[in-house]
PDB file of C-alpha atoms and ligand atoms in Angstrom:
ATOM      1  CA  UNK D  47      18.739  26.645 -21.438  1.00  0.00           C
ATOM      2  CA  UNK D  48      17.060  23.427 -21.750  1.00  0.00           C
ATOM      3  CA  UNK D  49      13.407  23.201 -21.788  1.00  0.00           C
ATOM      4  CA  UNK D  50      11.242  20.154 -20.272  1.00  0.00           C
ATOM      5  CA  UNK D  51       7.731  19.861 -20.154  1.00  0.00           C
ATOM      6  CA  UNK D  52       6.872  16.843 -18.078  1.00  0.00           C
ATOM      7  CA  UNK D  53       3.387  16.720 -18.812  1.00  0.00           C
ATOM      8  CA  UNK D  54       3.295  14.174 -21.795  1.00  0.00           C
ATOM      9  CA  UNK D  55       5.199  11.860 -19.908  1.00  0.00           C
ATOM     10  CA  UNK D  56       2.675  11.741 -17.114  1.00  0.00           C
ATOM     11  CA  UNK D  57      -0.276  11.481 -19.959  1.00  0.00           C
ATOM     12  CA  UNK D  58      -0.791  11.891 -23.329  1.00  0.00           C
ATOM     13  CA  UNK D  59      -4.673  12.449 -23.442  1.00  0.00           C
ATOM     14  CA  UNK D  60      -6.644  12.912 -19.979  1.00  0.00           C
ATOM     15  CA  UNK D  61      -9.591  10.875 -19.244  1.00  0.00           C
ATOM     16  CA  UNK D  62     -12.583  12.662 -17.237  1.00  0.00           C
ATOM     17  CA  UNK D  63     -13.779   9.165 -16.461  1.00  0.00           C
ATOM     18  CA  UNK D  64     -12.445   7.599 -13.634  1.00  0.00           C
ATOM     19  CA  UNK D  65     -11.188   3.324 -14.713  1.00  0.00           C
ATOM     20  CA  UNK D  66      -9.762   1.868 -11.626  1.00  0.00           C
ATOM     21  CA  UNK D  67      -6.536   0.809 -11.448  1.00  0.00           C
ATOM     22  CA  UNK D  68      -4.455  -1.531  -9.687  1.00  0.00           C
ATOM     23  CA  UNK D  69      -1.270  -0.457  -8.999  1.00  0.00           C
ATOM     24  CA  UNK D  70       1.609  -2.492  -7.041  1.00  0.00           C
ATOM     25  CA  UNK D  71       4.480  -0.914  -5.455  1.00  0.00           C
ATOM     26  CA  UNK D  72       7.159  -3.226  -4.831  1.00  0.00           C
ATOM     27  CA  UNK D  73      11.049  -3.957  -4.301  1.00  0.00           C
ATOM     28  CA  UNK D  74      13.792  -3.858  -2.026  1.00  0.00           C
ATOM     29  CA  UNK D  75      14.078   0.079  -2.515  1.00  0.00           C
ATOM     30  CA  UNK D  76      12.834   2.842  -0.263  1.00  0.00           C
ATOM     31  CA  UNK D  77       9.790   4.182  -1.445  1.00  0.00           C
ATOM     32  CA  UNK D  78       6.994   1.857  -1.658  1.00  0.00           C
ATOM     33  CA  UNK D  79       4.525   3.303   0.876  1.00  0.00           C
ATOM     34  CA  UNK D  80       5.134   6.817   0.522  1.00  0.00           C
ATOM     35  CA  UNK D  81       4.888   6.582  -3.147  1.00  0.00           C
ATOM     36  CA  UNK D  82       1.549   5.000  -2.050  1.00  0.00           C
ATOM     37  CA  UNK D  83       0.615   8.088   0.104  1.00  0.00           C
ATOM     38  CA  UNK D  84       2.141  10.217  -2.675  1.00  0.00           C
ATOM     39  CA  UNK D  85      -0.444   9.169  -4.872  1.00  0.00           C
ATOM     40  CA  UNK D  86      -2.779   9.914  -1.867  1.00  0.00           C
ATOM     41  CA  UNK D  87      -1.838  13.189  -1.448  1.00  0.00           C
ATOM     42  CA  UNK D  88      -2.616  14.111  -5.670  1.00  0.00           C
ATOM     43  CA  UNK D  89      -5.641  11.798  -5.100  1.00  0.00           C
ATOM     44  CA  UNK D  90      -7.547  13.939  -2.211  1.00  0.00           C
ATOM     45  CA  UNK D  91      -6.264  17.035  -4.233  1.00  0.00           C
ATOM     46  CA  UNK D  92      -8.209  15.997  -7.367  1.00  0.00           C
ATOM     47  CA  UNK D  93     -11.524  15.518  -4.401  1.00  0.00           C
ATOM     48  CA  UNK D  94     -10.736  12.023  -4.606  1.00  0.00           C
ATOM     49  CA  UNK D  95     -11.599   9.819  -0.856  1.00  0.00           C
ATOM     50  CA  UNK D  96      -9.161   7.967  -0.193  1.00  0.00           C
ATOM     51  CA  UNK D  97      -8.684   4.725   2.593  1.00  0.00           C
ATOM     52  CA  UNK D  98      -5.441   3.279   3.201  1.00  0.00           C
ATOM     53  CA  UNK D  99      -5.508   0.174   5.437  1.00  0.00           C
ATOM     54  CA  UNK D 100      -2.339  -0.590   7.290  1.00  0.00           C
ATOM     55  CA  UNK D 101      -1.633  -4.440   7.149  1.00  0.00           C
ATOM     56  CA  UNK D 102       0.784  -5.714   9.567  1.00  0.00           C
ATOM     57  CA  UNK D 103       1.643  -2.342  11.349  1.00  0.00           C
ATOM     58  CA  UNK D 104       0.796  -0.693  14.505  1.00  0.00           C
ATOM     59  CA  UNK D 105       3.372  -0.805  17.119  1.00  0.00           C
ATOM     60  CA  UNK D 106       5.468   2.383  15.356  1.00  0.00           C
ATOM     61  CA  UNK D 107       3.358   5.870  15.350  1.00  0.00           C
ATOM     62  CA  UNK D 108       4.048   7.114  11.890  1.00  0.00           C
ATOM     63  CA  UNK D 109       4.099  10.499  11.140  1.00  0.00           C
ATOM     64  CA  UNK D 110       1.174  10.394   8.281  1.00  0.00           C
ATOM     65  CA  UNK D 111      -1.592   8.715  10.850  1.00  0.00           C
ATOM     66  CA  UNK D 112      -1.273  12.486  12.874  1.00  0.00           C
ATOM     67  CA  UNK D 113      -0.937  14.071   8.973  1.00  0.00           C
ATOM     68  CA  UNK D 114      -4.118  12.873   7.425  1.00  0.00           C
ATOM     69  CA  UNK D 115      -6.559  13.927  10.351  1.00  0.00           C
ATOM     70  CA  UNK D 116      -6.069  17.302   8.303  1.00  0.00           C
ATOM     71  CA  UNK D 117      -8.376  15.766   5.558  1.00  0.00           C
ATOM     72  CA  UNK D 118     -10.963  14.381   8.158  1.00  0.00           C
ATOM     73  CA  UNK D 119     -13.155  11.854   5.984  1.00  0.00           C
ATOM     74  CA  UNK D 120     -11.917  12.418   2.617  1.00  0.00           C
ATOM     75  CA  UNK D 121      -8.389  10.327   3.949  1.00  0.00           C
ATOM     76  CA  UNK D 122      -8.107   8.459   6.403  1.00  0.00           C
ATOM     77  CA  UNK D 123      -6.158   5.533   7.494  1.00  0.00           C
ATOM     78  CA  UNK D 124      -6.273   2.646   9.688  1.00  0.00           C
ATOM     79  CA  UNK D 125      -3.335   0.913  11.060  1.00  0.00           C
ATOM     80  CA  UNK D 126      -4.905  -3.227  11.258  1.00  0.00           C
ATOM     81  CA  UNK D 127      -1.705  -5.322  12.498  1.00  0.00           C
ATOM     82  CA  UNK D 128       0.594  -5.096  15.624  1.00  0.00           C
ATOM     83  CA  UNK D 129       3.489  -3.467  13.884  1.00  0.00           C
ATOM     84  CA  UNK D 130       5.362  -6.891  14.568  1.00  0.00           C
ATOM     85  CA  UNK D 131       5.614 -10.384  12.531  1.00  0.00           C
ATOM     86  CA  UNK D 132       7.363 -13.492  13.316  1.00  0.00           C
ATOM     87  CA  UNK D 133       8.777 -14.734  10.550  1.00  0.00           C
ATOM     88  CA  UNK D 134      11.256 -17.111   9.541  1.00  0.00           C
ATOM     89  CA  UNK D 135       9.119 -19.908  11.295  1.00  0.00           C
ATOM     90  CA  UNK D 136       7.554 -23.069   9.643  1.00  0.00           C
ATOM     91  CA  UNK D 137       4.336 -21.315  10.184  1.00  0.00           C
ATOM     92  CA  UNK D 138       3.427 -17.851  10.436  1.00  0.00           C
ATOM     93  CA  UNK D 139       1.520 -17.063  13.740  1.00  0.00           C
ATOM     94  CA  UNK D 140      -1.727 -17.737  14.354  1.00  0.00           C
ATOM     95  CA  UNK D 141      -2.358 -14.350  15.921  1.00  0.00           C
ATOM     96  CA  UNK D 142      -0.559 -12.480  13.110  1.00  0.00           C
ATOM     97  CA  UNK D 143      -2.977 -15.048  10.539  1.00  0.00           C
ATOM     98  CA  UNK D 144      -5.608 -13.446  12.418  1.00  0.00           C
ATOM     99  CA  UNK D 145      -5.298  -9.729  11.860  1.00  0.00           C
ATOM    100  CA  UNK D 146      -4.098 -10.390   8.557  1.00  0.00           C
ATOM    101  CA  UNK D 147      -7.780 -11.947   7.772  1.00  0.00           C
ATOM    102  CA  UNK D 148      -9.450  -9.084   9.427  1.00  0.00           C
ATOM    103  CA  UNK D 149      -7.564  -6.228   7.805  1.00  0.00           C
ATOM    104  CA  UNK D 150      -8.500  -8.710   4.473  1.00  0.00           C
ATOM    105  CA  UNK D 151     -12.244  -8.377   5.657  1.00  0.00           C
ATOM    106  CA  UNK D 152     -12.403  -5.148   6.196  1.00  0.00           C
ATOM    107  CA  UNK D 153     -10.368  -4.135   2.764  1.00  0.00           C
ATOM    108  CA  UNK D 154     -13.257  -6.167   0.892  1.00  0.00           C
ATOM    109  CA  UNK D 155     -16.221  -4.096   2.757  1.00  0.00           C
ATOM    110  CA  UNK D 156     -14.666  -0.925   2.207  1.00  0.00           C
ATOM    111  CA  UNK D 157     -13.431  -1.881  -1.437  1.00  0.00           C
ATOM    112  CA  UNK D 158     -17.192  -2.944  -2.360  1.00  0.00           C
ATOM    113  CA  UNK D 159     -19.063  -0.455  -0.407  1.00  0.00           C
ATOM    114  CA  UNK D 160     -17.622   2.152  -3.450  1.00  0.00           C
ATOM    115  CA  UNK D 161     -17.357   4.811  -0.584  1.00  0.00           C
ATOM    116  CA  UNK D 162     -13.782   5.287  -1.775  1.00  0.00           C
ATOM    117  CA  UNK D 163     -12.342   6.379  -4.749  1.00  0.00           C
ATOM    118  CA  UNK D 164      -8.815   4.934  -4.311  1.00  0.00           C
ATOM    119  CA  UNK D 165      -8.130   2.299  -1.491  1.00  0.00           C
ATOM    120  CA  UNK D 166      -4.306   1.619  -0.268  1.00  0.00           C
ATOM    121  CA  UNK D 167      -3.450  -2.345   0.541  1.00  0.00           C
ATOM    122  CA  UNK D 168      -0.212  -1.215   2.640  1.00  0.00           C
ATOM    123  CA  UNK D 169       2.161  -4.133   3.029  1.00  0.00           C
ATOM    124  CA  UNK D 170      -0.691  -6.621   1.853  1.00  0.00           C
ATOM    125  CA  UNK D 171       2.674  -8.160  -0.766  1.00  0.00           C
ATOM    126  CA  UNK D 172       4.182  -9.564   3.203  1.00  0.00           C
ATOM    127  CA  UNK D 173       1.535 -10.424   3.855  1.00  0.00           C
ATOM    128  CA  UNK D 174       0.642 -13.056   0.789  1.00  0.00           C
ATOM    129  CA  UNK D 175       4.789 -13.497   1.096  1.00  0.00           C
ATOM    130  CA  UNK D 176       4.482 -14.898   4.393  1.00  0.00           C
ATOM    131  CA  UNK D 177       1.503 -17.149   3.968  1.00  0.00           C
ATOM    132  CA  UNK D 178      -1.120 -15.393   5.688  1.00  0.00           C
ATOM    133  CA  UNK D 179      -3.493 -14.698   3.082  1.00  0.00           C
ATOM    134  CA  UNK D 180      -4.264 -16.450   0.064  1.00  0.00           C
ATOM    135  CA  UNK D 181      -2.618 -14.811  -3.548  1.00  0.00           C
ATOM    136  CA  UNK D 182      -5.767 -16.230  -5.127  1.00  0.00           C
ATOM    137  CA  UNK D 183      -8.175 -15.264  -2.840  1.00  0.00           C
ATOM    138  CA  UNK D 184      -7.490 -11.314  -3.638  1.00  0.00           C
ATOM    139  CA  UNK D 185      -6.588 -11.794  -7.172  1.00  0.00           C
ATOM    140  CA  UNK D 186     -10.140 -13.216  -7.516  1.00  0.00           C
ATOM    141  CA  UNK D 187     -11.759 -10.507  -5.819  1.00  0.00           C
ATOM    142  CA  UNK D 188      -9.488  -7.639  -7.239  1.00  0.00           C
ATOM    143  CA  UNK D 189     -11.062  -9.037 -10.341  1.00  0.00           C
ATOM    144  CA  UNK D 190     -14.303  -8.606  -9.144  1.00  0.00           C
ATOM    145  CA  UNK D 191     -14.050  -5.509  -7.240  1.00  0.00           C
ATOM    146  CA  UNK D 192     -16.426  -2.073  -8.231  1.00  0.00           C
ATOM    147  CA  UNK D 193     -15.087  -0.755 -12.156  1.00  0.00           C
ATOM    148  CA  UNK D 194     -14.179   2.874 -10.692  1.00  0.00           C
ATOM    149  CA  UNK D 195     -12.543   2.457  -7.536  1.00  0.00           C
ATOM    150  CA  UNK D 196      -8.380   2.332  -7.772  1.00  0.00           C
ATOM    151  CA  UNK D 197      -6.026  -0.041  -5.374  1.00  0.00           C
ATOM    152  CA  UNK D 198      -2.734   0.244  -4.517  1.00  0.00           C
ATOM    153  CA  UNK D 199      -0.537  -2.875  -3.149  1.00  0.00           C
ATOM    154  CA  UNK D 200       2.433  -2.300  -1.321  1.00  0.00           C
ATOM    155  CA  UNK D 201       4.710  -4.267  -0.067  1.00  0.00           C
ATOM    156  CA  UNK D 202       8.763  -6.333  -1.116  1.00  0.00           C
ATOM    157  CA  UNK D 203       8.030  -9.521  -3.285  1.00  0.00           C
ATOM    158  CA  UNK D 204       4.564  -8.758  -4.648  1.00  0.00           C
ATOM    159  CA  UNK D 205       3.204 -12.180  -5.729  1.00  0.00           C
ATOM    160  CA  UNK D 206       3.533 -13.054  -9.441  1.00  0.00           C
ATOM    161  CA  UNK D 207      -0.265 -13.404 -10.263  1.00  0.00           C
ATOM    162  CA  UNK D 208      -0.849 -10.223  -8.355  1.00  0.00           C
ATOM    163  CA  UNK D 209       1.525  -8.292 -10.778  1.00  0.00           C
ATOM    164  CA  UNK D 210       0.267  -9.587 -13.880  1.00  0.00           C
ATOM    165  CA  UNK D 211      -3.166  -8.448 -12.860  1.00  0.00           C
ATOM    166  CA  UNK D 212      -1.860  -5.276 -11.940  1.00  0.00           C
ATOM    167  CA  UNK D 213      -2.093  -2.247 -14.543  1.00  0.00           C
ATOM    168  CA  UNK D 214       1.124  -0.340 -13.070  1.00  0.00           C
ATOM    169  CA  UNK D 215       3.736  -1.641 -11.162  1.00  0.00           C
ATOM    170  CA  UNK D 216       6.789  -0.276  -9.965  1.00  0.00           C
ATOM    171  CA  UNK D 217       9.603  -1.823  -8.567  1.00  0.00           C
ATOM    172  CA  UNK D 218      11.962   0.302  -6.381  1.00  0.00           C
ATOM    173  CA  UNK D 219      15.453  -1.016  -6.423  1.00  0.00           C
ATOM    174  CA  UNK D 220      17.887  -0.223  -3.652  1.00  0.00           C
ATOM    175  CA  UNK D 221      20.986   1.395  -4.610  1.00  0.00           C
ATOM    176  CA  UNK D 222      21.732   2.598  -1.267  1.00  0.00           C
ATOM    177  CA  UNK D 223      20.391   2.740   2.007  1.00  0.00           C
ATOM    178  CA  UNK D 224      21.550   5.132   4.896  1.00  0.00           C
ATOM    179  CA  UNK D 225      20.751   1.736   7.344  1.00  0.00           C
ATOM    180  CA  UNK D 226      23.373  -0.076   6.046  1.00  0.00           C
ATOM    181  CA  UNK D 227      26.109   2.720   7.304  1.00  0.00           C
ATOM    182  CA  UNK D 228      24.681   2.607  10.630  1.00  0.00           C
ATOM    183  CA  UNK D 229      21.968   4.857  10.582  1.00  0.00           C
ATOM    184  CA  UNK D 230      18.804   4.359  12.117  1.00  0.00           C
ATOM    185  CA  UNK D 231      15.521   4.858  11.189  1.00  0.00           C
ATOM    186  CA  UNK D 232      14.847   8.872  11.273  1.00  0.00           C
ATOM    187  CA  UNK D 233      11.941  10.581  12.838  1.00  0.00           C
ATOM    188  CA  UNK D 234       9.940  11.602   9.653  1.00  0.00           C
ATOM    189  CA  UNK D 235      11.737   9.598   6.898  1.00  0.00           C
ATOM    190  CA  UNK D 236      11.061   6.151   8.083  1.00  0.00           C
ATOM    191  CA  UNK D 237       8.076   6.801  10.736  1.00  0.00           C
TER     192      UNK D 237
HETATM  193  P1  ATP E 440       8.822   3.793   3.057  1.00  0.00           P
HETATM  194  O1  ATP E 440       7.729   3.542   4.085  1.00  0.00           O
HETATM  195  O2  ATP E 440       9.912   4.623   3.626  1.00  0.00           O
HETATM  196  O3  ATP E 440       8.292   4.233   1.742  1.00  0.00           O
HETATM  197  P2  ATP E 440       8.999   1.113   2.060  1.00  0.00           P
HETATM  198  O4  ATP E 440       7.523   1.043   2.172  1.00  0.00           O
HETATM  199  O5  ATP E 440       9.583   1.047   0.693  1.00  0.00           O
HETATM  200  O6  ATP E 440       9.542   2.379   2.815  1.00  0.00           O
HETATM  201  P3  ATP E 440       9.202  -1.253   3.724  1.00  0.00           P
HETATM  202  O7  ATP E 440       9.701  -2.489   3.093  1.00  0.00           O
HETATM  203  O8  ATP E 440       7.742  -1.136   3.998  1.00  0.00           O
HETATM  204  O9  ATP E 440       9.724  -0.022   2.887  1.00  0.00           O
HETATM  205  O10 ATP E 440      10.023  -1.044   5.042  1.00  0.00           O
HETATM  206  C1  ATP E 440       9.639  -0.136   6.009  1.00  0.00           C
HETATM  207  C2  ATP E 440      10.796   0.472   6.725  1.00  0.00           C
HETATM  208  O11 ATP E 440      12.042  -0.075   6.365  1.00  0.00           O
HETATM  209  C3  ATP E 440      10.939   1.965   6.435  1.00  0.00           C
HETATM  210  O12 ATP E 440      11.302   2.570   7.629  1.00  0.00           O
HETATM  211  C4  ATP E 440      12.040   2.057   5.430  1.00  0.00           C
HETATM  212  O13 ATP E 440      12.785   3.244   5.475  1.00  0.00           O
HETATM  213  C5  ATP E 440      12.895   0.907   5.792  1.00  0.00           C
HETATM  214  N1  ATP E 440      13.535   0.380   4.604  1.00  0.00           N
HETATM  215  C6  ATP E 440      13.009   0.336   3.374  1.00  0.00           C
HETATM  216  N2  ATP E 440      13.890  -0.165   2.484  1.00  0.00           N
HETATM  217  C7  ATP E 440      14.992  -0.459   3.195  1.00  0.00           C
HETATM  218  C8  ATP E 440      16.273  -1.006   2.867  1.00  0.00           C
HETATM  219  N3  ATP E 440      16.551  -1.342   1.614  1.00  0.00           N
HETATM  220  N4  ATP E 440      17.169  -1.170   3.878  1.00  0.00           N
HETATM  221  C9  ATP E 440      16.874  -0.824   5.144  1.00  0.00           C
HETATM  222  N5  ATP E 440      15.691  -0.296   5.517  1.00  0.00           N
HETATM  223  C10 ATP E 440      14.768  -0.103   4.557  1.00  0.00           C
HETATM  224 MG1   MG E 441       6.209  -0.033   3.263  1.00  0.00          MG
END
């Protein structure tokens, strides 16, 4: 029989006081907002509040907005795009430049006002990618932002000065992906 004990891998020595930490999930792989909400889930379990702001979606209904109304205030998430982004383009769309600045806005209130214990950037990586918000601008206030509170960035081709802020960062590499035989996105996997 073999034995495993997983524990020391996840931490050698537990620490009752809580350092925030930026984390960036990134890649080409599956996996890089539902590791996000993953961390949610273990998050609220611990009593933790968590926030996860939705950049760039909102046309799709995913699955976890109906999920986390089972944890009323202590998660809850806001979906701050229109689930659609022209890309490809000179210029990214003025609309799409506007949401992105709002869902920026609110991110810094909500960051600052230390109600949360662990706030999700979902997608934010597009949208630096795609020129809608400034690398530097949330680098400098990711610097700045309350000591406790933890942030996770999601999104493909996190932005170099982002990661080398970051404390953990993950990249999720695709080996395979059902899409590419043909099959689409599936109720509960992808949305
Ligand atoms: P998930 O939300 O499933 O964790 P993700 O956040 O890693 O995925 P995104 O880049 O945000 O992936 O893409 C969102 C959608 O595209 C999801 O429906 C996801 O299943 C799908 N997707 C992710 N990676 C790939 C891929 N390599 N090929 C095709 N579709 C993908
Ligand atoms: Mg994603």
């Amino acid at each position: 029989m073999i034995e495993t004990n997983l524990a020391p891998l996840a931490h050698s020595r537990m620490n009752e006081t809580q350092r925030g930490l930026i984390i960036v999930t990134t890649g080409p792989g599956k996996g890089k907002t539902t590791a996000a909400m993953g961390t949610a889930l273990r998050a609220v379990g611990q009593g933790l509040r968590v926030l996860m702001l939705q950049f760039l979606k909102g046309s799709w209904h995913y699955g976890e907005l109906d999920a986390v109304k089972a944890f009323g205030d202590n998660f809850v998430m806001r979906q701050m795009g229109r689930g659609f982004v022209k890309v490809g383009q000179e210029k990214p769309d003025p609309e799409d430049v506007r949401l992105v600045e709002e869902a920026w806005g609110e991110a810094v209130r909500e960051i600052a006002s230390e109600r949360w214990d662990l706030v999700i950037l979902d997608e934010i990586n597009y949208a630096i990618t795609y020129h809608m918000l400034d690398a530097q601008l949330v680098i400098d206030f990711l610097k700045s932002k309350p000591e406790a509170v933890h942030v996770i960035l999601t999104g493909r081709n996190a932005h170099p000065g982002i990661v080398e802020l970051a404390d953990t960062v993950t990249e999720m590499r695709e080996v395979k992906h059902a899409y590419q035989k043909g099959i689409l996105a599936q109720r509960g996997i992808e949305y």
